[in-house]
Each structure stands twice: as C-alpha cells, then as structure tokens.
XYZ file of C-alpha atoms in Angstrom:
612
model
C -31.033 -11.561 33.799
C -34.464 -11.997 33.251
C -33.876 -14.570 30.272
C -31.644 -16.699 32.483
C -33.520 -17.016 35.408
C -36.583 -17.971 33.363
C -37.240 -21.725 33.156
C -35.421 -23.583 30.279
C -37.914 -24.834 27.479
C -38.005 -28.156 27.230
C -36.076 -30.016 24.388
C -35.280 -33.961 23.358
C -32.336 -34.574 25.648
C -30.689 -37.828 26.649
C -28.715 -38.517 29.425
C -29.305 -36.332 32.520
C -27.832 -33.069 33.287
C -24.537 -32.176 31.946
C -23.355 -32.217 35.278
C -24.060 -35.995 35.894
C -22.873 -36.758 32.110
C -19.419 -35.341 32.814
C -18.800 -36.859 36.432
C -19.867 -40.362 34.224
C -17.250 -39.658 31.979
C -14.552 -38.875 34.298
C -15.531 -42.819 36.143
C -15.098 -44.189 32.669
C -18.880 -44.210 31.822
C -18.846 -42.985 28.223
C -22.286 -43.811 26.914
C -24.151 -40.505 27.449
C -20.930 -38.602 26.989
C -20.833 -40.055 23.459
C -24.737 -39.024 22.971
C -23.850 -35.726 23.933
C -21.308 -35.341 21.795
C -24.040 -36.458 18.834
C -26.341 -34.412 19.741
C -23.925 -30.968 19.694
C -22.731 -32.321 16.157
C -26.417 -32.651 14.820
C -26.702 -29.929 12.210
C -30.666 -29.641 12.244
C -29.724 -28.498 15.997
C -32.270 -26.190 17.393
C -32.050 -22.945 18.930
C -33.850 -23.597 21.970
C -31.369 -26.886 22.350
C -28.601 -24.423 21.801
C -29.426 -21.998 24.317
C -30.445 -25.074 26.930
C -26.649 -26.604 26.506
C -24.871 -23.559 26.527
C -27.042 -22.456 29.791
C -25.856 -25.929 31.289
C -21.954 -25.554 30.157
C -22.053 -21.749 31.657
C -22.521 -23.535 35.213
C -20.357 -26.298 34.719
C -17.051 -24.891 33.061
C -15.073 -26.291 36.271
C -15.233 -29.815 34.520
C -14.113 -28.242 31.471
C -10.285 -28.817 31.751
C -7.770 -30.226 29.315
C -9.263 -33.726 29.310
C -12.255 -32.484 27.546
C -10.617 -30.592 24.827
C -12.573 -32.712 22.169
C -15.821 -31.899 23.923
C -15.155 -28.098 23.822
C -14.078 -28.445 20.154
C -17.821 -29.469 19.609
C -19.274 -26.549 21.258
C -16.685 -24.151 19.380
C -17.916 -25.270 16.363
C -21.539 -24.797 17.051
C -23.235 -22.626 14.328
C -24.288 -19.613 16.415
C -23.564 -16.712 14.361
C -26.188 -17.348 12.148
C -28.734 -17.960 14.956
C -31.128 -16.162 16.966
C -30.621 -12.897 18.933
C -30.867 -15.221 22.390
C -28.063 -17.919 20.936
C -25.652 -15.608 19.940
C -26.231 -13.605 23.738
C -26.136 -16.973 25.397
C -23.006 -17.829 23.392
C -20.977 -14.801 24.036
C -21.430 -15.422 27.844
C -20.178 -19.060 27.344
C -17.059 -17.798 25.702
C -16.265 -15.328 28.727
C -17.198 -17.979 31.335
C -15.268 -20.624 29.365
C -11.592 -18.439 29.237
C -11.804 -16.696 32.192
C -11.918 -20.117 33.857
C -10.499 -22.431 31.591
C -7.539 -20.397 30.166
C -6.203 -23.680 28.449
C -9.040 -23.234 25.616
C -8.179 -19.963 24.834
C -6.416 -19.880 21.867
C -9.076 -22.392 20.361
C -11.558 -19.523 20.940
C -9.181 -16.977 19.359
C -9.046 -19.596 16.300
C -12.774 -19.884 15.988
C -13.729 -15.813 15.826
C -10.947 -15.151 13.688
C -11.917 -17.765 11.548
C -15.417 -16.134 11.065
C -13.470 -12.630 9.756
C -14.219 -13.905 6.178
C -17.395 -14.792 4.387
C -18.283 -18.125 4.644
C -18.302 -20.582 1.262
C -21.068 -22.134 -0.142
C -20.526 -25.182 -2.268
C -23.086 -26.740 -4.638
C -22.726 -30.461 -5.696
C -23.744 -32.169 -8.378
C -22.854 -36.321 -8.257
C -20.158 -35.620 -5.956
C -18.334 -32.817 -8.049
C -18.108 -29.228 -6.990
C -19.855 -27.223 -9.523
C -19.708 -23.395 -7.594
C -17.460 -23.020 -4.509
C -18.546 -18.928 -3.771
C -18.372 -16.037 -1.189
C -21.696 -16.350 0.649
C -23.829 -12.934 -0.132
C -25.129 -13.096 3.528
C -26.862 -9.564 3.827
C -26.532 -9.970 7.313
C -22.738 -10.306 6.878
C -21.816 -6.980 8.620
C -23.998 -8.273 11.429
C -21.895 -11.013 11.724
C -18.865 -9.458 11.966
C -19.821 -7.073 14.540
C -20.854 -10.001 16.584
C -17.513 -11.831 16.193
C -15.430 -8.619 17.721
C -18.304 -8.482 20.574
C -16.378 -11.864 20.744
C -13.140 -10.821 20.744
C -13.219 -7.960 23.113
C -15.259 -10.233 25.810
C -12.446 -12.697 25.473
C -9.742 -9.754 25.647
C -11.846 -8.513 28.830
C -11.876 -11.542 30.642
C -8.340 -12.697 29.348
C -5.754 -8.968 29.437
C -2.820 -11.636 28.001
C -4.943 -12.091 24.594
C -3.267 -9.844 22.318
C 0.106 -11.782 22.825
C -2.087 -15.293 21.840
C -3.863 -13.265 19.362
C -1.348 -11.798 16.809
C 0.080 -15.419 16.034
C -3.621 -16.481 14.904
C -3.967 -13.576 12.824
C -1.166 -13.945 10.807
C -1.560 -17.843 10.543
C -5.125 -17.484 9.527
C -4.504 -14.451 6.349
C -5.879 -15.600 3.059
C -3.827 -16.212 0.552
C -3.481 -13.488 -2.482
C -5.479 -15.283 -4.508
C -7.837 -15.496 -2.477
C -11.425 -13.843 -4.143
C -11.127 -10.015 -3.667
C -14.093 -9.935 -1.209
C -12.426 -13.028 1.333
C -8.972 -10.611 1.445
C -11.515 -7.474 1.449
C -13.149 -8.561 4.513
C -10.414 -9.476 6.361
C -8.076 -6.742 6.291
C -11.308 -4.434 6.933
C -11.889 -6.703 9.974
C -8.205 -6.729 11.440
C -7.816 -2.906 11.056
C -11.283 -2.929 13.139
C -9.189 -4.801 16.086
C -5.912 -1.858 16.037
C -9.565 -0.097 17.261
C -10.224 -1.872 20.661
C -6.530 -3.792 20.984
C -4.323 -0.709 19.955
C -1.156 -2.633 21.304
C -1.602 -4.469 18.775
C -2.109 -1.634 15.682
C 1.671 -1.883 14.578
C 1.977 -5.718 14.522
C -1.508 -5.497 12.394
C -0.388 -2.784 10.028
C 3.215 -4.084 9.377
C 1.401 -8.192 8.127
C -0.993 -6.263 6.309
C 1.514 -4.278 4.735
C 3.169 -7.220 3.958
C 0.983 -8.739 1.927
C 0.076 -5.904 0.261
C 4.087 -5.755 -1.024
C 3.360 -9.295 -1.838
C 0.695 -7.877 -4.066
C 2.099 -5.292 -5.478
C 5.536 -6.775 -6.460
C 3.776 -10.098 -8.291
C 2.415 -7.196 -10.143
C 4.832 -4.661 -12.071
C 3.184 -1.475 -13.841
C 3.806 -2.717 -17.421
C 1.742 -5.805 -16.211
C -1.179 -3.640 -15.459
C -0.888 -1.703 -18.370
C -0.632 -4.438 -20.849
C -4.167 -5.945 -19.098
C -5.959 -2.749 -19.388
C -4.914 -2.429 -23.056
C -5.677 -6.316 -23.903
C -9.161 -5.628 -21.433
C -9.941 -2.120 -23.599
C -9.422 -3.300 -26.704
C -11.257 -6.544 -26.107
C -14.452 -4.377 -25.335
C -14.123 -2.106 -28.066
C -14.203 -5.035 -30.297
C -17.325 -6.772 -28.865
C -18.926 -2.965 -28.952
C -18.529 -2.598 -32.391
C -19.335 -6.243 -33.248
C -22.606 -5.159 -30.964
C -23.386 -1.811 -33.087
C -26.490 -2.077 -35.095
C -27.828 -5.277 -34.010
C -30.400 -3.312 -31.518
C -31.194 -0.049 -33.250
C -34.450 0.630 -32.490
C -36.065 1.899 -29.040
C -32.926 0.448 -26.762
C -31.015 3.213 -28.566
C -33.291 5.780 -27.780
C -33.061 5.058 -24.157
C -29.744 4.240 -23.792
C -28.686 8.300 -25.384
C -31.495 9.230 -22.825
C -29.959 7.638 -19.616
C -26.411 6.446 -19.384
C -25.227 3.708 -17.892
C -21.647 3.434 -16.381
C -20.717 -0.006 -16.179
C -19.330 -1.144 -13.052
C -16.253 -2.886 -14.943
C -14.738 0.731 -15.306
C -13.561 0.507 -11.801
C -12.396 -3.159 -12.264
C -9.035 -3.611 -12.487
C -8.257 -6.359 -15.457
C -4.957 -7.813 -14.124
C -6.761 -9.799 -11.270
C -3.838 -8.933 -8.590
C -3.903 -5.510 -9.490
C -7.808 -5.687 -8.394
C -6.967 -7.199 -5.224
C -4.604 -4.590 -4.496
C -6.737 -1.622 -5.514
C -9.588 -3.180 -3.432
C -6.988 -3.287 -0.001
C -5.327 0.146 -0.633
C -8.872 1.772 -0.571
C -9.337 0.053 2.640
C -5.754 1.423 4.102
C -6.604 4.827 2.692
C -10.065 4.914 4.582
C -8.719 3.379 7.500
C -6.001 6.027 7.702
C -8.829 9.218 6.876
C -11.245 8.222 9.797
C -8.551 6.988 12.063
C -6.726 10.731 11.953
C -9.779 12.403 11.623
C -12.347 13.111 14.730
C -16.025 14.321 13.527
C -14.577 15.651 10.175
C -11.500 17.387 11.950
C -7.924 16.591 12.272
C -7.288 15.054 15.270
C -3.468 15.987 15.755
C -2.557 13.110 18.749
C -4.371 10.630 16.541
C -2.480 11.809 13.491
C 0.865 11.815 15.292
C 0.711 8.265 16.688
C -0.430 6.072 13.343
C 1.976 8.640 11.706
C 4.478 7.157 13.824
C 3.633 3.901 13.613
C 3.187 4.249 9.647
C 7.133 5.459 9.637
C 7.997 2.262 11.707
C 6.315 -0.029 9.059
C 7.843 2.073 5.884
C 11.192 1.360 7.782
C 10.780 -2.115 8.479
C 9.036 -3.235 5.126
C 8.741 -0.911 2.328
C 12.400 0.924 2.488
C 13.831 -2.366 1.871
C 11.561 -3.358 -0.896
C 13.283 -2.264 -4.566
C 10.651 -0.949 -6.855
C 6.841 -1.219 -5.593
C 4.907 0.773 -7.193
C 1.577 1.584 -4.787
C 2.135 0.621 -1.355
C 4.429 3.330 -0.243
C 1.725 5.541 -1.208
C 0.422 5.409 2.634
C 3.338 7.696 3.649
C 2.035 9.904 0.725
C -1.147 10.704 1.577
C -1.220 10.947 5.622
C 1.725 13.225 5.056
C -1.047 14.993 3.165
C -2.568 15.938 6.032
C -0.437 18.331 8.078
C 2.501 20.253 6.594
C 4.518 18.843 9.798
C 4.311 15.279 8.850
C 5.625 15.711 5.093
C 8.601 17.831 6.864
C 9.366 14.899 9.445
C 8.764 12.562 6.628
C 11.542 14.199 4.128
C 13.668 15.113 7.710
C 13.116 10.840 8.391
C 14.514 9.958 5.009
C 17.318 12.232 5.524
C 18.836 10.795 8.723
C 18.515 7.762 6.451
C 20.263 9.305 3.717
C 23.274 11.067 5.513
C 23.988 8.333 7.958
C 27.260 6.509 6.725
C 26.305 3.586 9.305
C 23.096 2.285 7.110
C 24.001 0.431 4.351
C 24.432 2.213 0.735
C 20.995 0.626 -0.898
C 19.091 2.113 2.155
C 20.588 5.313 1.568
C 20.262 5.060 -2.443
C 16.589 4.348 -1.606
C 16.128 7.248 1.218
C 17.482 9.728 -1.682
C 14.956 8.137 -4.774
C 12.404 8.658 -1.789
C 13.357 12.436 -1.046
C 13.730 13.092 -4.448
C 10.177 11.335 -5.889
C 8.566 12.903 -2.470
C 9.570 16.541 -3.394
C 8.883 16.260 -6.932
C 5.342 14.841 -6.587
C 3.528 15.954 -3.832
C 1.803 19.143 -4.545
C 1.005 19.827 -0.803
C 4.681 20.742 -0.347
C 5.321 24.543 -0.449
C 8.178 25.497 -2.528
C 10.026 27.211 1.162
C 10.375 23.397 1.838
C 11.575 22.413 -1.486
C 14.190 25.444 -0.888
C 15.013 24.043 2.445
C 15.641 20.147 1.211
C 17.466 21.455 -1.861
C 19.787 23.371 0.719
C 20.663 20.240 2.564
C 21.160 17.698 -0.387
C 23.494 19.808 -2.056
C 25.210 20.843 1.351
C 25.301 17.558 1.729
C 26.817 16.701 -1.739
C 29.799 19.869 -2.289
C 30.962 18.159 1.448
C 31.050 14.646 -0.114
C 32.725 16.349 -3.204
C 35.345 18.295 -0.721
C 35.740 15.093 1.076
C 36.483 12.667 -2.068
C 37.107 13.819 -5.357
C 40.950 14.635 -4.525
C 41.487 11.367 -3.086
C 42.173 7.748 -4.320
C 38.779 6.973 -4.611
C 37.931 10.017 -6.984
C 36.727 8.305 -9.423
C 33.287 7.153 -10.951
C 32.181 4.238 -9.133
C 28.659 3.244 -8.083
C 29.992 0.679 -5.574
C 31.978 3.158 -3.792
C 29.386 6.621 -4.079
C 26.094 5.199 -4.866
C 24.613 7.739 -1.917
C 26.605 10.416 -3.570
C 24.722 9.706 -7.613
C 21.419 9.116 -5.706
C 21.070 12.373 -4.312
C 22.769 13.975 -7.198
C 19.596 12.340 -9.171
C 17.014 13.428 -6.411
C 18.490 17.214 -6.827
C 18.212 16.971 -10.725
C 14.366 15.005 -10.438
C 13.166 17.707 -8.246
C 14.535 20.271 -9.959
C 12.795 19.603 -13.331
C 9.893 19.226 -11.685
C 10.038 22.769 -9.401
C 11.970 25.275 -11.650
C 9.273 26.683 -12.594
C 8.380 27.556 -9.013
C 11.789 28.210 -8.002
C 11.534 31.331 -10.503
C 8.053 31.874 -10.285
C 7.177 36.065 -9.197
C 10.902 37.442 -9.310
C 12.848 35.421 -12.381
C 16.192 37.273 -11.247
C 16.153 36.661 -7.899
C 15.179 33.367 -8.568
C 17.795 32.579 -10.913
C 20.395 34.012 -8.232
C 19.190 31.294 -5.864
C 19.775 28.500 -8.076
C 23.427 29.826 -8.940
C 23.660 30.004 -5.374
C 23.373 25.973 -5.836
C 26.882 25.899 -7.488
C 25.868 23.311 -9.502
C 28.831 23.316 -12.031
C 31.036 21.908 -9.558
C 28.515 19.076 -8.838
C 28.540 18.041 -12.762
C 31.901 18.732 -13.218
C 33.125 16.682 -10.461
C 35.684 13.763 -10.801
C 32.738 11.459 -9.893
C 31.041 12.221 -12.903
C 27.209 12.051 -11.798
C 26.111 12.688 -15.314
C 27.232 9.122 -15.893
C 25.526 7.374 -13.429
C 21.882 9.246 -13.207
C 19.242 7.948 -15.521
C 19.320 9.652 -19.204
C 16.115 10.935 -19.034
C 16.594 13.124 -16.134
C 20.237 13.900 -17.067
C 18.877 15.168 -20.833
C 16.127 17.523 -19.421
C 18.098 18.600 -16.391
C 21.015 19.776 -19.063
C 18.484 21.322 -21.004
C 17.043 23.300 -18.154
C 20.356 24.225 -16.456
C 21.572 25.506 -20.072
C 18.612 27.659 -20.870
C 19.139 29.717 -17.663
C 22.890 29.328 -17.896
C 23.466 27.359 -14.733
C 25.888 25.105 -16.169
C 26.329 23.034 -19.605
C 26.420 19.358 -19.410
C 26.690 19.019 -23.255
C 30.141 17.936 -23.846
C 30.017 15.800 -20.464
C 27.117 14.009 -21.807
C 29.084 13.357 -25.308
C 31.966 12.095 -23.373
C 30.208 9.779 -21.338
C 28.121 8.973 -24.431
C 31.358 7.407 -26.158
C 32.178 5.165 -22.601
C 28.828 2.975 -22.441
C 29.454 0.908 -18.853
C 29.789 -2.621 -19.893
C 27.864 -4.788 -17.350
C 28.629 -8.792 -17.555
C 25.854 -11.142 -16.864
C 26.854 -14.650 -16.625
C 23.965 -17.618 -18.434
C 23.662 -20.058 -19.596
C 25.152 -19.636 -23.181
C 28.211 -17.950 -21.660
C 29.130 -14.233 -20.506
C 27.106 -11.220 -22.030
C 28.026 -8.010 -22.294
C 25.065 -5.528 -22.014
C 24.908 -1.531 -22.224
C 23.343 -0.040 -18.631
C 21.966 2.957 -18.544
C 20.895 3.096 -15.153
C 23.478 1.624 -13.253
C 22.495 3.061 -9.950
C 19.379 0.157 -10.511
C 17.147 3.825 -9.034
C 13.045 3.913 -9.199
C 10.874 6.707 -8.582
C 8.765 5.513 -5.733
C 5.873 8.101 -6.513
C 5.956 7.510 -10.145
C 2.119 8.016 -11.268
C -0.591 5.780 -9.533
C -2.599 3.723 -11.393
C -4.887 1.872 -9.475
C -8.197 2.886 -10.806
C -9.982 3.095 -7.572
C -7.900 4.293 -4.795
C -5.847 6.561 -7.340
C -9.018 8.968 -6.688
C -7.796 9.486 -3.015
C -4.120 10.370 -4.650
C -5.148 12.266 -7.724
C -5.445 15.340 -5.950
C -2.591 15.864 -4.336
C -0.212 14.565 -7.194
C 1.779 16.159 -9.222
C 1.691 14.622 -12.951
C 4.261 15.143 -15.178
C 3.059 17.090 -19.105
C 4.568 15.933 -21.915
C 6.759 18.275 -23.552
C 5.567 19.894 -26.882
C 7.775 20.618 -30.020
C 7.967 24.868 -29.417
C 8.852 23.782 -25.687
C 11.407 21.513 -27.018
C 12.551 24.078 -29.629
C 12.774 26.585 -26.643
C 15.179 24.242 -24.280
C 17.609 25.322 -27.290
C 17.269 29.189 -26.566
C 19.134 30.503 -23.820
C 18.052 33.209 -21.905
C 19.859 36.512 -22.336
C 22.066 37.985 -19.900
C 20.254 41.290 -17.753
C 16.770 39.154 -18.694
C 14.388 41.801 -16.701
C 12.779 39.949 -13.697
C 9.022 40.428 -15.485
C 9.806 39.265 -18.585
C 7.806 36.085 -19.293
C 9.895 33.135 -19.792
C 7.708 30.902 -22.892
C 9.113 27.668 -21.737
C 7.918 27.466 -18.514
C 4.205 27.974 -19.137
C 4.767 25.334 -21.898
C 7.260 22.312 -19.831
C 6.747 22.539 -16.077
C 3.530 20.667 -14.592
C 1.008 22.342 -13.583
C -1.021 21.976 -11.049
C -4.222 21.258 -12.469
C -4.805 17.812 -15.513
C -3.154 14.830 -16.523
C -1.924 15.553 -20.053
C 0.423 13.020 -20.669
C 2.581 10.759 -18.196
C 6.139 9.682 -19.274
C 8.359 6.994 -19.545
C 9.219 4.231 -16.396
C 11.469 5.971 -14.708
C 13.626 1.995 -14.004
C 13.864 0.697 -17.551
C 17.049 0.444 -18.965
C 17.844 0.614 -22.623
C 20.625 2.120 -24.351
C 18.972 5.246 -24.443
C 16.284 6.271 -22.026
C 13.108 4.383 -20.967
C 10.490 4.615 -23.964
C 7.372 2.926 -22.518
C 5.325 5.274 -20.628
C 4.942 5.161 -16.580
C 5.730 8.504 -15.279
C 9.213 9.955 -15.334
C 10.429 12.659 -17.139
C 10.989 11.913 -21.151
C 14.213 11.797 -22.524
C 13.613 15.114 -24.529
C 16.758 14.690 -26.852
C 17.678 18.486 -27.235
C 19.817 18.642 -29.479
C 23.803 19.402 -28.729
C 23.962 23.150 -29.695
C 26.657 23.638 -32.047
C-alpha cells in the first residue's frame, strides 16, 4: 500500500497518460498509441518505466477490451520475471486486475506463465549462425518458478473457471521427448506443483504426464538400454586403459587417496532412457511427499492419489503391451500400506474375471497379478495364499465349464484369460515355493496338493502349450521334485507340435515357430533405470540364477513320509532370496524356438533333463 500510494518516479514518457492515449486511439488518433506500443517493446526497458506503466494499466483495465488485444500482447510479453522485487509485485497485481475484469485475455495469461515452466534458451551467434542454443543456468531459476505459480493461483483466485482454460494449455505447451532432460525435468516438476493448489485438476495432470512417459518408455525397449550401457562401458574401459600410465606420478597418489565417483555413473547412455530415469524420479518423489505428512503416512492422502493412480493405470498403462518402467508407480505406492497392494491385486482381478472386458485386458490383468505377486517383497505370503486360492478357483471353474464342450480344445483365441492365469499361477509359484513350504514342509506340501494342479496341466486346453518355456520348464521341475504333478511327457508331446504362425511380407508367406503365443510380458520384470531403480531396489524381488547342484537337485524327487524338518537343499540353493542381485534372467517376451536367452529378468529356461 505504501509503495502505491507513493509518487511515481519520473521516467522518459511520450504521449500523456495512458488514459488520454487510449481514448485517442479509440477516435482514430494512433500516433501516441503507436509510441506506446514502442516504448513497451524496447528491450533496454527500465524497471522504474515498468512499474510506472503497469501502475497506469492497473487503473485503466476498463479500456482494455478485445480491441486492444495487440496492446495487451505487449504487456504479456514484458520481461518481468527477471526483474526487480517491486516489478514482479506490481506485475502480479496487473495480472489479477487484468482477468478479473477483462476475462477475454485470460487464456493469453494462462499461455504466458505456463510458458515460463521451462528454462529459458540462450542462443549465441556468430555471423548469423547459431553456434550454442542451451538451457539457461539461471541460479535464480527456482525463484522464478515460484513466482510464475504466485501467477497462476492469483489468476485461479480471481478467475474459479481457470482450471477448465488451463488443462488445454498444459497439454498444448509439453515439450517434446527430445527435448534436453532439464526443459522436460522442469516441467513435469512444475505441473505436479499445480495438482498442489488446483487438485481438480491432479488426474488430468497425472494421466498427460503419464502419457508421455509411455511415449518414453516404449521408443525405448530394455535390450535398447542394455546394448547402450554395454557400447557406453566398454567405450570407457577402452579410453581408461589407453589413459593408464600416461600420469603416474603424484595424480596417482591422490587419486588412491580420495576417490572420485564420476557423475556419468548415474547417466543413462541411451539418451531416452535418461529422460525417462530423470521423470520417474520426479513421479516417485512426487508420490513419497504427496502420501506422506511430516515423515508419516498420511492415510486420506494415500487413498485419494492411490485412487487416482488406479484411474490412470486403467486408462493408459493396462492398455499399453510391454512397457517396461512406467507401471512401476502402482508398484511402489502399493508399497506403502499392505491395503493398497490387496486392492491393487483385488483391482486387477475384477479385470481378470470379468467376461465383459475384452480378452487382451484380461490377458494383461493376469501378467499383472502374476508379475505383482512374484515381485513385490512387501507382500506377505497369507496374501500370496489368498490370490493363489482365487486364480485357481477361478481356473478348475473355467476347466468344469469348457473342457467337455466343443470348444475344448487348445486355442489362444478362444481361452487366452484361461493360459494367462494358468502362467501367473506357475510365475508366482516359482518364485514363492520356497515360502509356501517354509517352517512346516508337510503341511506346506499338503496345501499345494490342495491346488489340484494335475487337472490344470492335464486339461484338454493344454496350458503347457501356450505358457512361455521358461516358466513351463522350471514350474515342471518344481512340481516334480515335490510330486505335485509331472509335466514331462506333456512337454515332449507338445515339443513334437511346434504352432506354426504365418506372417505375410513381402517375399511371400513365412512360416515361423512361436513359443509364446499368448504374446505375455512380465510387467515387473527387473528395473533398470539407474537412478530411480534405487527407490525400487528395495522392495523387489530379483530373481538368482540357478547353479549346477540346484539344477542337479530339480532331478531328485523328494521321498514319500519326507519329515516336516528335514532341510530341503534346493530351496536354499533356487528360490530368491530376499537380500542381493546375483544374477537376473532372460526377457521374459522373446520368442525363439526355445526359451528367451538374452538376459532381462524372467525365470531361465533351466532344461532339466526328462528323467528316464
């Protein structure tokens, strides 16, 4: 109050008060309008001008109408974020004066804080070419961006219908992926910062995030990644030892004495891949301090992004075949509270069950339960009981229901639910055996009998067929060592009918081998995004390779009358455990004409042999 009533200092001005300039204009006198207009465009402006117009424009925003779009154009443009303490104050009073009486020029305010949610460029030229074109390094950058929501909630105050105008100018002004790291960095960071004061608009916000992030994460398959990191590993390891013993004298000394961890270890090398890992640390964060209150759950906070979270998994990532990170939201804030990861698997179950969605929703809903249950290490094994209950349930009905019928037969058109749970029971049961048995082996092994699930393999539909062979070869290894059922001579038989699947090209009709015909991932396969994998590690559950005496033990069965505290060598040596990363396994959505071979995450194709 006291800065406005003080007297304005005085500045170069030309044409009268604004007020005169603008009745001028509307008689047809454009002269000083024209000079005003020059002098708001002069880019050696001066703050003291600056606050003296805007002052002027505060009063006179009656005149402001439609007509003088161009004129408010100019003044939207000004430069005041990077000005004084008094410009910026004086400015965000304009703003509210301007919508609140001009609502015409509110989306043109919208456009110009929303454009500031980035870093600005800087471009150097040398004879007319652009020789840098960079993120500006502004160390008063966060300042900025606090200032520009200031903005945006004195608009929203003035203005209750700007989240409607406001959603289409947030998706319309989203960087593109390729964008540098910190432009994509800073904006998500600044729209999850508006879910804070406009929470009507949280779920619109999270679900275009969320769908660039899919954009993201599908231009960029796990082998891609890999491959980079190998080609970026070995590249260094060949300039270190091209390096080695050119600087052998004191460097040496202090380089043993104080090591030096290059900040390229937490680079990703496949530049998408960095983008990615750079916006899921973001979401992660976002997710941790929005749930959390002063370091504590807060359960009604947790509850409604939970719900919200579900909504976007629905809408975006359930229909999305194969990504590989961004699903990993669900993962973790079902981390949290043992009542989300329940709703979670009891979500994906309606899914599953429900013969009204279609069959590749359903496939995906089991892969989901399955990965889920296998994976996440936060799940007791009374819940793994519990889902294993339902799914095969679920499955002996289907079995009652169809395999006397004319469509008993094995057909992934017609059952594709039916093979994807079957693979979700098998997946989470070579993960959890050991668990299942752990403390009372008898009792255990009672439980999975209980299972039946003989009938499952030996069914007309023939899920042994369909299910990927890596999960199929350690699943009849495990069910034969505690005598559950034998797949063997199933497995032989459906060895000798490879599924012929025609592609049509160019050259004519081919006729290919498929070994995973159900076209299933593993949505929690192992995370490798070097940064925000640290949030996940955790809670995951990796997958050890198998060694040659666990392998040689597969072949043993137990005996019959096996006392309930006799310890059982293959499951100290096979299962994971719940503590290092020994080795992670093949891609669990490769096909060859055996099982995957390069190494993602899914159980290996072991390759027990048939016993004789």
């Amino acid at each position: 109050d006291e800065f406005i009533s003080s007297p304005p200092r005085k500045t170069v001005r030309f044409g009268g008060t604004l007020t005169d300039i603008l009745l001028k204009y509307e008689k047809g006198d454009t002269t000083d309008f024209e000079l005003l207009k020059h002098q708001l465009s002069d880019p050696d402006i001066k703050d003291a001008q600056i606050i003296n117009w805007l002052h002027e424009f505060r009063a006179s925003v009656a005149y402001l109408t439609k007509e003088l779009e161009q004129l408010v154009n100019i003044l939207l443009k000004l430069p005041w974020l990077r000005r004084s303490r008094e410009v910026v104050e004086e400015y965000l009073g304009f703003l509210g004066n301007l919508v609140s009486a001009q609502t015409v020029h509110l989306r043109p305010c919208l456009q110009m804080i929303v454009s500031q949610f980035v870093p600005p460029r800087i471009t150097i030229r040398e004879d007319d070419v652009d020789i840098s074109d960079s993120d500006d390094d502004d160390e008063n950058i966060s300042e900025n961006f606090d200032t520009c929501h200031r903005a945006l909630q004195t608009v929203a105050r003035y203005v209750p219908s700007t989240p409607q105008f406001l959603m289409p100018i947030l998706v319309e002004f989203f960087p593109f992926i390729n964008k540098s790291e910190r432009t994509l960095e800073c904006y998500v960071h600044n729209l999850l910062r508006v879910t804070v004061y406009l929470p009507t608009l949280r779920l619109q916000i999270l679900e275009l995030i969320t769908e660039k992030l899919l954009k993201l994460d599908v231009s960029t398959p796990q082998q891609d990644i890999e491959d980079a990191e190998e080609t970026a590993n070995n590249c260094a390891s060949e300039e270190k030892c091209t390096e080695e013993g050119l600087f052998d004298m004191e460097e040496d000394e202090d380089r043993k004495g104080n090591k030096v961890v290059s900040p390229s270890i937490e680079r990703m090398a496949h530049p998408l891949a960095e983008r990615l890992d750079i916006l899921m640390t973001i979401l992660f964060s976002y997710i941790r301090d929005v749930c959390h209150v002063d370091g504590k759950l807060n359960i009604s906070n947790t509850k409604d992004l939970y719900r919200d979270l579900v909504s976007v998994f629905d809408k975006l990532i359930l229909p999305t075949h194969a990504s590989c990170h961004v699903q990993y939201f669900m993962f973790y804030i079902c981390s949290f509270k043992l009542g989300l990861a329940e709703a979670f698997l009891d979500h994906l179950w309606k899914k599953l069950q429900d013969p009204n969605n279609p069959s590749v929703i359903r496939q995906t809903a089991g892969s989901y339960i399955g990965s889920f249950l296998a994976r996440a290490k936060f799940i007791p094994i009374v819940t793994v009981k519990a889902c294993l209950d339902l799914l095969v349930n679920w499955l002996h009905k289907y079995i009652d229901n169809q395999d006397t019928g004319a469509n008993a037969y094995c057909d992934v058109a017609l059952h594709g639910p039916f093979y994807s749970t079957c693979q979700a029971v098998f997946y989470t049961l070579i993960f959890r055996h050991k668990q299942l048995l752990d403390g009372n082996l008898r009792k255990g092994l009672s439980y999975l009998q209980s299972l039946n699930f003989e009938r499952i393999v030996m069914c007309q539909l023939n899920p042994l067929k369909i299910c990927i062979p890596s999960v199929v070869n350690l699943f009849a290894a495990i069910t034969r060592k505690y005598q559950l059922v034998f797949c063997y001579t199933i497995i032989e038989r459906n060895n000798r009918q490879f599924i012929p699947v025609v592609r049509s090209g160019t050259g004519g009709d081919l006729v290919q081998t498929c070994t995973n015909p159900l076209d299933s991932f593993f949505p929690f396969d192992p995370y490798i995004l070097k940064r925000s994998k640290k949030t996940i590690d955790p809670m995951y559950q990796f997958w050890e390779e198998l060694s040659a005496e666990d392998l040689e033990n597969l072949k043993k069965p137990i005996k019959k009358g096996t006392s309930e505290d006799e310890d059982d060598d293959f499951l100290k040596g096979e299962t994971p455990q719940n503590d290092g990363v020994v080795e992670i396994a093949p891609n669990s959505y490769e096909s060859n004409t055996r099982s995957p071979v390069s190494s993602i995450g899914s159980p290996a194709d072991c390759y027990v042999p048939y016993p004789l």
